[in-house]
Coordinates of N, CA and C in Angstrom, one line a residue:
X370 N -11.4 -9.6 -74.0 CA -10.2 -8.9 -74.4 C -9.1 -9.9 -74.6
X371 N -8.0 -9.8 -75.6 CA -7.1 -11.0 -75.7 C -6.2 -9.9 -76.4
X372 N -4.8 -10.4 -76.7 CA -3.6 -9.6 -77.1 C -4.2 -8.5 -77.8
X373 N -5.0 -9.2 -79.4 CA -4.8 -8.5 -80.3 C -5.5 -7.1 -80.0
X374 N -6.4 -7.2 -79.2 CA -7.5 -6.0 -79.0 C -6.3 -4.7 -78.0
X375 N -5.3 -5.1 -77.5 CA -4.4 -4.4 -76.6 C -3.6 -3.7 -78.0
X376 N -2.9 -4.6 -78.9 CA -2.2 -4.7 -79.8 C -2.3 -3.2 -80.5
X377 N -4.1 -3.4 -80.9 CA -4.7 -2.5 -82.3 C -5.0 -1.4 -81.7
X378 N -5.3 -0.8 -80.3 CA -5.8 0.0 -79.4 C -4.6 1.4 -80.2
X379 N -4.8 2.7 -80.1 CA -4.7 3.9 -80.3 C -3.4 4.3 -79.1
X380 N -2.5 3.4 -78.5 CA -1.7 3.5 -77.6 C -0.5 3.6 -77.8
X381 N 0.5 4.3 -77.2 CA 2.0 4.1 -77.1 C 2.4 2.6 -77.0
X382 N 3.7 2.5 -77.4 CA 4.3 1.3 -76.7 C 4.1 0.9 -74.8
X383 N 5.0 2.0 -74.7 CA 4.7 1.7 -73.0 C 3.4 1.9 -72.5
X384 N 2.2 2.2 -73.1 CA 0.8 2.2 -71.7 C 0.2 0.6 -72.9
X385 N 0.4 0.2 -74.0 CA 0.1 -1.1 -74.4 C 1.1 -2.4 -73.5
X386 N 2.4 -2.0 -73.7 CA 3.0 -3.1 -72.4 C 2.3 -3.4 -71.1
X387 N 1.9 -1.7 -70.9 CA 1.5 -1.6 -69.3 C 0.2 -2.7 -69.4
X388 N -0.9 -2.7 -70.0 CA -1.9 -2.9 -70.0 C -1.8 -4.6 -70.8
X389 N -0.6 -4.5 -70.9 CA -0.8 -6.3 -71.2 C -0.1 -7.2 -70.1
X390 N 0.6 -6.3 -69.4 CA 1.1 -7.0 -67.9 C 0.3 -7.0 -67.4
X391 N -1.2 -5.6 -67.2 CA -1.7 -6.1 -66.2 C -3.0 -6.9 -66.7
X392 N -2.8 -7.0 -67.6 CA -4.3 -8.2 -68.0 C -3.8 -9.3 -67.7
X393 N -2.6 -9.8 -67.7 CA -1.7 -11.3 -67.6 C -2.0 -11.4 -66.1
X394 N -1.5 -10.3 -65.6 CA -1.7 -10.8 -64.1 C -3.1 -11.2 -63.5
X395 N -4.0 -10.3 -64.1 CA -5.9 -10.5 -64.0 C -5.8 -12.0 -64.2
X396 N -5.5 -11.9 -65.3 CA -6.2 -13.5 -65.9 C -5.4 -14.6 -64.9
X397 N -4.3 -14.4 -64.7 CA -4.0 -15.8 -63.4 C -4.1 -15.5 -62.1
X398 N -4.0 -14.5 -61.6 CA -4.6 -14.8 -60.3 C -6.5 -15.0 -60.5
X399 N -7.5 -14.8 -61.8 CA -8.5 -15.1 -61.8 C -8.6 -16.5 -61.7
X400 N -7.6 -17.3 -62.2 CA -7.6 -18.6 -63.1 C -7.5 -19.7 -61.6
X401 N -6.3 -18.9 -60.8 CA -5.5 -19.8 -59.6 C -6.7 -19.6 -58.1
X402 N -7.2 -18.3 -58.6 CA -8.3 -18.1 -57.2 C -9.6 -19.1 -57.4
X403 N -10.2 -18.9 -58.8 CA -11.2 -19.9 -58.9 C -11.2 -21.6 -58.5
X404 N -9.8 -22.0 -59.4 CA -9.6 -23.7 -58.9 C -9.5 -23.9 -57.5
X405 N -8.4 -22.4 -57.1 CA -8.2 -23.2 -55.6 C -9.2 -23.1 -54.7
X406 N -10.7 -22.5 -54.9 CA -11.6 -21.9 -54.2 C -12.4 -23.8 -54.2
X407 N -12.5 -23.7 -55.8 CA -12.7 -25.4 -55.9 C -12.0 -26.6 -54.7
X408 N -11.2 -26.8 -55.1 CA -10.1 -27.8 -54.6 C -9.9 -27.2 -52.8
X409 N -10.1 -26.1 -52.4 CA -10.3 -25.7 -51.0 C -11.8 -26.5 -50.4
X410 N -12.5 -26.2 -50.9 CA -14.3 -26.7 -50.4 C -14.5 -28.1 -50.6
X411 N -13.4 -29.1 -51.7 CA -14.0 -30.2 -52.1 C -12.7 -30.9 -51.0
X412 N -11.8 -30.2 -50.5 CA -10.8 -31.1 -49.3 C -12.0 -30.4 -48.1
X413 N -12.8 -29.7 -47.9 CA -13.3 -29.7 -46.6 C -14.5 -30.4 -46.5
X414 N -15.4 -30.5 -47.7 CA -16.5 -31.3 -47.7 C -15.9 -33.0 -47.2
X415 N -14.7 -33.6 -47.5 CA -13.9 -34.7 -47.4 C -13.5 -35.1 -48.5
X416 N -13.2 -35.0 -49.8 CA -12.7 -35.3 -50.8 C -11.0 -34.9 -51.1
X417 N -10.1 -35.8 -50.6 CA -8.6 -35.0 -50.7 C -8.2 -35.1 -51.7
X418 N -8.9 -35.5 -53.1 CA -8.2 -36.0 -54.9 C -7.6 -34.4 -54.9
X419 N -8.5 -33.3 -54.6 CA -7.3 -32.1 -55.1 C -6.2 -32.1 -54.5
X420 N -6.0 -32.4 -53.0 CA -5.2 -32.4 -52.4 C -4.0 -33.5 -53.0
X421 N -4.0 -34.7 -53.6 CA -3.1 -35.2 -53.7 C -2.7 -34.9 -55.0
X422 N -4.0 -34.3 -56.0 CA -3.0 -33.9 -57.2 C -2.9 -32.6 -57.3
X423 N -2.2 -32.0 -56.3 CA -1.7 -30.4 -56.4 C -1.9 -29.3 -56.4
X424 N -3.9 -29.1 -56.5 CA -4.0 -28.5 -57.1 C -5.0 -27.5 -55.8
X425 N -4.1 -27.9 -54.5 CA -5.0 -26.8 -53.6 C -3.3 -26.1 -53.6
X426 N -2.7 -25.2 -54.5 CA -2.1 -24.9 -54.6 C -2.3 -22.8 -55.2
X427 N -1.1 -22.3 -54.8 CA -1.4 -21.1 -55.3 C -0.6 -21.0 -56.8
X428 N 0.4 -21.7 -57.0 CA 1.3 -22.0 -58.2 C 0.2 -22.2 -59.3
X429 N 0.1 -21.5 -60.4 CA -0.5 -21.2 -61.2 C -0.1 -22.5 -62.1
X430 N 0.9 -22.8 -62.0 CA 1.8 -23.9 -63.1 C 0.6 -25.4 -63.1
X431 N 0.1 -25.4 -61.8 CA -0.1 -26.5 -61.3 C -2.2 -26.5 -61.8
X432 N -2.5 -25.1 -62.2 CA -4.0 -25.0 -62.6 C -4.0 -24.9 -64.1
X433 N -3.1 -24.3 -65.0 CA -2.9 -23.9 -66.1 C -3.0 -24.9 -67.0
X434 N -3.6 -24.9 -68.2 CA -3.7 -25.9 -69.5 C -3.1 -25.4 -70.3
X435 N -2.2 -25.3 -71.3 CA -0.9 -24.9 -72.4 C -1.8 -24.5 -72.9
X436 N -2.9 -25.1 -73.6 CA -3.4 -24.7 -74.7 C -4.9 -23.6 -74.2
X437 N -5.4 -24.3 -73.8 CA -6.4 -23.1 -73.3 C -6.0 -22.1 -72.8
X438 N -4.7 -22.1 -72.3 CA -3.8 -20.5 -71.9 C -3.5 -19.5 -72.7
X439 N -3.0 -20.4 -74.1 CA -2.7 -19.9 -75.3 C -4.0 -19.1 -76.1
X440 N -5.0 -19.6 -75.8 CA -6.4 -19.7 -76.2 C -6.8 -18.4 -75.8
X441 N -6.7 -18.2 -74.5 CA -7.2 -17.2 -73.0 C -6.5 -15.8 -73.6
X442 N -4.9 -16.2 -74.1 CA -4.3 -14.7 -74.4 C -4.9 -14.2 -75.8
X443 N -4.4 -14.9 -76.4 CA -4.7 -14.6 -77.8 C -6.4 -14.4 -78.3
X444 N -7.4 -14.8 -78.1 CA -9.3 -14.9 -78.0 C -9.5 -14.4 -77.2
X445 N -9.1 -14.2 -76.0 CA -9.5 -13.8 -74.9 C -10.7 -14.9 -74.3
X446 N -10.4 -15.8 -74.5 CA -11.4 -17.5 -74.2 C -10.5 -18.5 -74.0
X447 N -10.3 -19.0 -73.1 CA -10.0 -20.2 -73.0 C -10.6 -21.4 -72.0
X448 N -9.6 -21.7 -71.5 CA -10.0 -22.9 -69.8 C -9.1 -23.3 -69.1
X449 N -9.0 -23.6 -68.3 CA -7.7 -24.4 -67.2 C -8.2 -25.5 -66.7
X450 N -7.5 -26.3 -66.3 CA -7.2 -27.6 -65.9 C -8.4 -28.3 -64.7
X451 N -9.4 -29.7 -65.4 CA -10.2 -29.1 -64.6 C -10.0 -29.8 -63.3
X452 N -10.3 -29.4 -61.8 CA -9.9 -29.8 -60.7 C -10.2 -31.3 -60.2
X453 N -10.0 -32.2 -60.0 CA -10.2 -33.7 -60.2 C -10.8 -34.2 -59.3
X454 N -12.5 -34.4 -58.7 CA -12.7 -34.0 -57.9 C -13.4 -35.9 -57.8
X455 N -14.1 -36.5 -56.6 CA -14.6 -37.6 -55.9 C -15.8 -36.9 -55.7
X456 N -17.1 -37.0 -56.0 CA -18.3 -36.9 -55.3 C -18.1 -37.6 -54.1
X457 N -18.2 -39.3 -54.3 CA -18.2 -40.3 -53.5 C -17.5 -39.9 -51.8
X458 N -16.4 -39.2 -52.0 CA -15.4 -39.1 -51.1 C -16.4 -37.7 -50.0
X459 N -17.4 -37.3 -50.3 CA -17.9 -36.0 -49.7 C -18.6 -37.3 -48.7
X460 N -18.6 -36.3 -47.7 CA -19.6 -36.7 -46.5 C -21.0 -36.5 -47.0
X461 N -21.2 -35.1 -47.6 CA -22.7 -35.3 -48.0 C -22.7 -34.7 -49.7
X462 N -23.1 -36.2 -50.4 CA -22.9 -36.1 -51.9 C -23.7 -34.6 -52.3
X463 N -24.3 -34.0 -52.2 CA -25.5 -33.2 -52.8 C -24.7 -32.1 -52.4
X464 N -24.3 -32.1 -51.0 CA -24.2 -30.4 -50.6 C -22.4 -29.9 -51.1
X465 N -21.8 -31.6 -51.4 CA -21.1 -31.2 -51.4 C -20.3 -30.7 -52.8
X466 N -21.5 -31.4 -53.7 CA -21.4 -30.8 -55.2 C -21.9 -29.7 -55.1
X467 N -22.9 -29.0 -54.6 CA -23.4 -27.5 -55.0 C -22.6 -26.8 -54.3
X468 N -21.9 -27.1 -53.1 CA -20.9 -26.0 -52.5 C -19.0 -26.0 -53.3
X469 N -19.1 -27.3 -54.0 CA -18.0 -27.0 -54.7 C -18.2 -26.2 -56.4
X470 N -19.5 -26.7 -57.0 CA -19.7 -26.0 -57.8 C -19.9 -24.1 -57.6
X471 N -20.1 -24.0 -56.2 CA -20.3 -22.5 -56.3 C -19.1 -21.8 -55.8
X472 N -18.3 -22.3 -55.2 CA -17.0 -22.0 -54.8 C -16.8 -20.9 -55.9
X473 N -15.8 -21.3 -56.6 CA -15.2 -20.7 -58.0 C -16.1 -19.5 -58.1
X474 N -17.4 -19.7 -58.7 CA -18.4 -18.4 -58.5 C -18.1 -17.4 -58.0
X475 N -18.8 -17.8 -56.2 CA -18.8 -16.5 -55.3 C -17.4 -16.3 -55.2
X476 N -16.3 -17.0 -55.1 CA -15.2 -16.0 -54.9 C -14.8 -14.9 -55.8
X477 N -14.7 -15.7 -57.3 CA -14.5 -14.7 -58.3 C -15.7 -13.2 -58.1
X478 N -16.5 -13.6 -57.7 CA -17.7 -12.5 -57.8 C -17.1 -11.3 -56.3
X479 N -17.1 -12.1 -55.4 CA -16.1 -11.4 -53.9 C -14.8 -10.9 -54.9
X480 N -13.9 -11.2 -55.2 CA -13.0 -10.8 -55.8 C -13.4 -9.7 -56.5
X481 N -14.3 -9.4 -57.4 CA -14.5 -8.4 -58.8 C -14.8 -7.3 -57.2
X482 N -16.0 -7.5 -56.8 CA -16.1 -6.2 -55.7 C -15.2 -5.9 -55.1
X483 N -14.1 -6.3 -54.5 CA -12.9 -6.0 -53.9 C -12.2 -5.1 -54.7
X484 N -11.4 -5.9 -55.7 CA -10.6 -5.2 -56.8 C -11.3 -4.0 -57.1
X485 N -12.5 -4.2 -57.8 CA -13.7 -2.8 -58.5 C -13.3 -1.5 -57.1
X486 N -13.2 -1.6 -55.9 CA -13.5 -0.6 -55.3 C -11.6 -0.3 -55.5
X487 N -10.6 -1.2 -55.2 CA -8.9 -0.8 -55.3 C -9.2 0.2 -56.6
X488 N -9.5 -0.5 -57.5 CA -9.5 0.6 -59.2 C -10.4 2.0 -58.8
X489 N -11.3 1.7 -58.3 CA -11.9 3.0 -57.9 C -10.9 4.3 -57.3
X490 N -10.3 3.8 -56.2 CA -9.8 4.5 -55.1 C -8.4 4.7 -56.3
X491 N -7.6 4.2 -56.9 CA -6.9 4.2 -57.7 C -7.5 5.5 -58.7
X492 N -8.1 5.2 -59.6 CA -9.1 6.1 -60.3 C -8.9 7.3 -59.6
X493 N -9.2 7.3 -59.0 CA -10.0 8.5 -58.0 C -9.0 9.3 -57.2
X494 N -7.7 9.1 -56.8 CA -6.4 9.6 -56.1 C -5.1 9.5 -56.9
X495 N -4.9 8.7 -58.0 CA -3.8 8.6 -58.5 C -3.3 9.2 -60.3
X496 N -2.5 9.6 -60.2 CA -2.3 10.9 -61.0 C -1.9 9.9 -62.6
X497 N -2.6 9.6 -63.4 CA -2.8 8.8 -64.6 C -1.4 8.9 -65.2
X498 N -1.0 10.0 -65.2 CA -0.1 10.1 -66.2 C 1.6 9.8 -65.6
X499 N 1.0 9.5 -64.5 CA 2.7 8.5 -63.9 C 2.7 7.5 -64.7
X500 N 3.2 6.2 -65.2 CA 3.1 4.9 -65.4 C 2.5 4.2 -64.3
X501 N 3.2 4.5 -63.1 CA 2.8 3.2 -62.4 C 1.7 3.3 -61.9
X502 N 1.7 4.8 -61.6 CA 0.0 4.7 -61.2 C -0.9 4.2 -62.2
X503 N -0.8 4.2 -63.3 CA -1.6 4.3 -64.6 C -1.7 2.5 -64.5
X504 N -1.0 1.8 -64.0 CA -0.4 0.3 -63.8 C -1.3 -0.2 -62.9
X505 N -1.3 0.4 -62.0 CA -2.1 0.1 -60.8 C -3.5 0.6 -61.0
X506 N -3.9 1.7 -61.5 CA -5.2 1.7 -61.5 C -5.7 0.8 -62.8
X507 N -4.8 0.2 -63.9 CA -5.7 -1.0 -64.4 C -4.8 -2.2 -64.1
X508 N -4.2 -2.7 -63.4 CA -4.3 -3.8 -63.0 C -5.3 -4.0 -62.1
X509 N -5.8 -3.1 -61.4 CA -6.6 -3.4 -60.2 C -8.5 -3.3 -61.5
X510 N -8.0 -2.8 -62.2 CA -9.5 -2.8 -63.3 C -10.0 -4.2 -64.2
X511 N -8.6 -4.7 -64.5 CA -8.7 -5.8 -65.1 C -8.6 -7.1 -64.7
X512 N -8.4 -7.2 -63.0 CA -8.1 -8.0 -62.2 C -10.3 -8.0 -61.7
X513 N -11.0 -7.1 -61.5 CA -12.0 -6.8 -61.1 C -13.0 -7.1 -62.6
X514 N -12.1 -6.8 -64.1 CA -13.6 -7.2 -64.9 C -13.1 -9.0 -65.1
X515 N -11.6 -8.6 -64.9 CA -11.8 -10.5 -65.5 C -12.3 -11.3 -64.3
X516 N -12.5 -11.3 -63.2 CA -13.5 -11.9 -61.9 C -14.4 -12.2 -62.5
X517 N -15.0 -11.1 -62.6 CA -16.3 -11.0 -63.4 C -17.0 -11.8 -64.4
X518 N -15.8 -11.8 -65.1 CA -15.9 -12.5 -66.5 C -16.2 -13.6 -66.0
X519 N -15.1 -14.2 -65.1 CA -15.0 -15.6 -64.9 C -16.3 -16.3 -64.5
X520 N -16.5 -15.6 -63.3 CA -17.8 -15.9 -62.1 C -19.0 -15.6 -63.2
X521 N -19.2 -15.1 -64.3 CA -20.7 -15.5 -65.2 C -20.6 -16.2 -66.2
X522 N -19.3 -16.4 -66.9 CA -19.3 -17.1 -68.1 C -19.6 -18.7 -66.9
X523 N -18.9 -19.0 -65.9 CA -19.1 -20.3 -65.3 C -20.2 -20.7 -64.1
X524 N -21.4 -19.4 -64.6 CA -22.6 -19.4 -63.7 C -23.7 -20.1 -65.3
X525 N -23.2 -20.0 -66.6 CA -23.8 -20.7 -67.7 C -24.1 -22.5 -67.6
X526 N -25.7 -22.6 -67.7 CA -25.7 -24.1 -67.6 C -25.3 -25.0 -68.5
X527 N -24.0 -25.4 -69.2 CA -23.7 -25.4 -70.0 C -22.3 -26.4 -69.2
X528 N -22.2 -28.0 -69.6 CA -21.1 -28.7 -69.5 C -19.7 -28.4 -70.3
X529 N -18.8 -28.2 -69.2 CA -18.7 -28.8 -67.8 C -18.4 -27.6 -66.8
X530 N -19.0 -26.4 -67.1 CA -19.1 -25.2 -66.3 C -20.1 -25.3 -64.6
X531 N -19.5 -24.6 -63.6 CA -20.1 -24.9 -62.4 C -21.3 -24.7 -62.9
X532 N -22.2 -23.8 -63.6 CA -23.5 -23.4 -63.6 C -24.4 -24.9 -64.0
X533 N -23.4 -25.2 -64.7 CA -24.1 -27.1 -65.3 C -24.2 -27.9 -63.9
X534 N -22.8 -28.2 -63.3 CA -22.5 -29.0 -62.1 C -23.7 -28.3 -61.2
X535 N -23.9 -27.3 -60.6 CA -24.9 -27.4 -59.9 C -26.2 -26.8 -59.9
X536 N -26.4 -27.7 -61.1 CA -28.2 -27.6 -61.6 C -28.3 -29.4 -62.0
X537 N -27.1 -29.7 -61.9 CA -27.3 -31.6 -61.9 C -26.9 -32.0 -61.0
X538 N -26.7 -31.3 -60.0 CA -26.7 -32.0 -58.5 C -28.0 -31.8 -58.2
X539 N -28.9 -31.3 -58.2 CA -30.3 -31.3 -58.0 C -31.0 -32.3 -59.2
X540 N -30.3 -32.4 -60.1 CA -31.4 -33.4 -61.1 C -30.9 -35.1 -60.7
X541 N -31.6 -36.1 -61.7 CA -31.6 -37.4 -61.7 C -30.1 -37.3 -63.0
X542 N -29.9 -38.3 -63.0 CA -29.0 -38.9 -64.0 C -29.3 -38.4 -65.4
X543 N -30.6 -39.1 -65.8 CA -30.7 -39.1 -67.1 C -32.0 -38.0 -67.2
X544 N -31.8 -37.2 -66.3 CA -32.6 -35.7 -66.6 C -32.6 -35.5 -68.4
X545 N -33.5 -35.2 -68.7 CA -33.5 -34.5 -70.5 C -33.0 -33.7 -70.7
X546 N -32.7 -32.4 -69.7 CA -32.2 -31.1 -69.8 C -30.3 -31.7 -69.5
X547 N -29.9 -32.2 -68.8 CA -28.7 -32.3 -68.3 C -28.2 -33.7 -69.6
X548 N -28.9 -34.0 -69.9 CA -28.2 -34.8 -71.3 C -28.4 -34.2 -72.6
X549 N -28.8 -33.3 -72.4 CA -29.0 -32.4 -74.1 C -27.8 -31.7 -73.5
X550 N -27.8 -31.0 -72.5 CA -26.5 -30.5 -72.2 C -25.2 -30.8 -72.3
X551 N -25.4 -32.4 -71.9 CA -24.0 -33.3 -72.3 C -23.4 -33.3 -73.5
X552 N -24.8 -33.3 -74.7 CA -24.9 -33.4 -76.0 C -24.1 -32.4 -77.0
X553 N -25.3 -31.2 -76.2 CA -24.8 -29.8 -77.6 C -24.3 -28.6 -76.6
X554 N -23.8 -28.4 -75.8 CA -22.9 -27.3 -74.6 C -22.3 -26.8 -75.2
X555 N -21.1 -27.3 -76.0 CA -20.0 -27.4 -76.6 C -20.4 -26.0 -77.9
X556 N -21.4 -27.1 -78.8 CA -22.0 -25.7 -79.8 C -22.7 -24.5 -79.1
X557 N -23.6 -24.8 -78.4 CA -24.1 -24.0 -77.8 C -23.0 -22.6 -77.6
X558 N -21.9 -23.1 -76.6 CA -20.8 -22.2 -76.1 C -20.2 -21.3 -77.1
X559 N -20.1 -22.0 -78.2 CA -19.4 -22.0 -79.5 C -20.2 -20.3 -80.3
X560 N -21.2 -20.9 -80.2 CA -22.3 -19.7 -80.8 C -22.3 -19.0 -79.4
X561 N -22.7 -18.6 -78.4 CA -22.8 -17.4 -77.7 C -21.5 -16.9 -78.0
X562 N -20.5 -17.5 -78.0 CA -19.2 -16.5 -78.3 C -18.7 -16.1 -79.6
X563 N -18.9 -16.2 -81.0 CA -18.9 -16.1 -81.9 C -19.9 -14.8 -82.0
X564 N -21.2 -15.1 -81.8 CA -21.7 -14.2 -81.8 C -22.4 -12.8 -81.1
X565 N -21.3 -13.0 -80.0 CA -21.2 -11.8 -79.5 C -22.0 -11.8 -78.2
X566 N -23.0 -12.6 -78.0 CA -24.2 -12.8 -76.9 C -23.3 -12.8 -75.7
X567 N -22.1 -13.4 -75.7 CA -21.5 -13.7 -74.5 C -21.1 -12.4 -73.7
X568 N -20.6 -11.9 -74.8 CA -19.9 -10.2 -75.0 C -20.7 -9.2 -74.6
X569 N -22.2 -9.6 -74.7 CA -23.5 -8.8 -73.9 C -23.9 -8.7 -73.2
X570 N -23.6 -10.0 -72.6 CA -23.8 -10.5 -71.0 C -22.9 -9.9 -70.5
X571 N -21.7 -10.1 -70.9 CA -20.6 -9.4 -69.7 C -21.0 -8.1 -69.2
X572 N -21.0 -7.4 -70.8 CA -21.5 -6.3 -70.5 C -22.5 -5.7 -69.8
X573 N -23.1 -6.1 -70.0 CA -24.9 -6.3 -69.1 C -24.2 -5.7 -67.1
X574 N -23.1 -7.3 -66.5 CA -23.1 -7.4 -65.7 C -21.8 -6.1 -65.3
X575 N -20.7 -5.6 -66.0 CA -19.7 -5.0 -65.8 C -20.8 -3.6 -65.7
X576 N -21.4 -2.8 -66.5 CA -22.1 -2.0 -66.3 C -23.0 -2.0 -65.2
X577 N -23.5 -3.0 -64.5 CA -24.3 -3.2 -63.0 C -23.2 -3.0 -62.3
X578 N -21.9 -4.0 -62.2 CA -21.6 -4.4 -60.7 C -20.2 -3.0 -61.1
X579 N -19.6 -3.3 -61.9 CA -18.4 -2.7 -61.8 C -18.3 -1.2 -61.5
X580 N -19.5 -0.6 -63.1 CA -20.1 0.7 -63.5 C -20.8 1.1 -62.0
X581 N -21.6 0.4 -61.5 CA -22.5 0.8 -60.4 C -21.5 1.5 -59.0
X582 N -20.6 0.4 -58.7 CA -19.7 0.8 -57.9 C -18.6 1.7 -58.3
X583 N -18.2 2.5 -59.6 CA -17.4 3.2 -60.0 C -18.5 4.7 -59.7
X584 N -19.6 4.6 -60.0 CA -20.4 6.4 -60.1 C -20.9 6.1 -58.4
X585 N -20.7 5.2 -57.3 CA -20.0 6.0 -56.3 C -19.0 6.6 -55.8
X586 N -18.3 6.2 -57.1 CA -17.6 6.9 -56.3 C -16.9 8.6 -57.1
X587 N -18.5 8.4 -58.5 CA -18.6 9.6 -59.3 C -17.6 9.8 -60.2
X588 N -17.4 8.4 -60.8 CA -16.5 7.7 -61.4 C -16.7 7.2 -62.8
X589 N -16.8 8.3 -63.7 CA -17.2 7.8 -65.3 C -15.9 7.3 -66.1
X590 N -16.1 6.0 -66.3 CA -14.6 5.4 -66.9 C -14.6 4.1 -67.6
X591 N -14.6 3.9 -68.9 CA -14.3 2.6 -70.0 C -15.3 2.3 -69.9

């Protein structure tokens, strides 16, 4: 989802405002939880490069790329800044790439279940046609699918996504698979989101995790 799709929607002014504040908020606390989840694991493994360039920080200013931000609102695709990490510097090189590469992941994924059950209980007690409630039960929805988003599009093996980083912490250097990756990722990426594949997947996983935990709570919604 990116502006234009909020823009074109069948809505008033005010529930389109509403719903584009709370997608802005989704997408950076998505953006600032995943890096710092990074930059948290790769200062405890022993690596302090996040630590000295800024970026075990909650300040979004300090994760954010101009253009991939620009990218993120408007496509609804972008990237942020990537966290600048030392293998060398880990006490143990192997575990310390697969635990930084999964960082970002499992939290975003912890995150979507958290938020998913707030929108729930939101859904489920608060009277839609206030604003704020209407605010809160999708900020807490869009805060829960963009997690989501985040934690599968960067579970793809596909450079320089964690799903890549820790599937070549287990390979050699000049693995075949991890240099055709180096190679064509880029197109690869290019075509699943163009053509919608990407958009299938999400959906695939929003209808398990998000859907699944919504009809407990008998909760048929978007």
């Amino acid at each position: 989802m990116g502006i234009l799709n909020i823009f074109f929607s069948n809505l008033d002014a005010a529930h389109i405002f509403i719903l584009l504040g709370a997608w802005l908020i989704a997408i950076v606390v998505a953006i600032v939880c995943h890096e710092c989840a990074h930059s948290f694991v790769a200062v405890k493994m022993g690596d302090m490069t996040p630590k000295y360039a800024g970026r075990l920080s909650l300040n979004p200013a300090r994760h954010f790329d101009a253009l991939g931000f620009v990218f993120l609102v408007i496509l609804g695709f972008g990237w942020a800044k990537p966290v600048p990490i030392n293998p060398n510097n880990f006490r143990n090189v192997k575990k310390g790439e697969i635990l930084v590469s999964l960082a970002g992941i499992v939290t975003n994924f912890i995150l979507c279940i958290i938020f998913t059950v707030c929108a729930a209980l939101c859904f489920l007690y608060l009277d839609s046609s206030v604003l704020f409630y209407y605010f809160l039960q999708y900020v807490f929805y869009f805060l829960a699918a963009t997690n989501l988003c985040f934690a599968v599009f960067n579970l793809l093996p596909l450079y320089p996504l964690d799903g890549f980083n820790l599937i070549r912490a287990f390979c050699r250097y000049d693995n075949k698979f991890i240099q055709f990756m180096y190679k064509w990722s880029f197109l690869i990426m290019l075509v699943l989101l163009i053509s919608g594949l990407f958009g299938w997947i999400i959906s695939l996983f929003t209808d398990a995790v998000i859907g699944g935990i919504f009809g407990l709570f008998n909760i048929n919604l978007i």
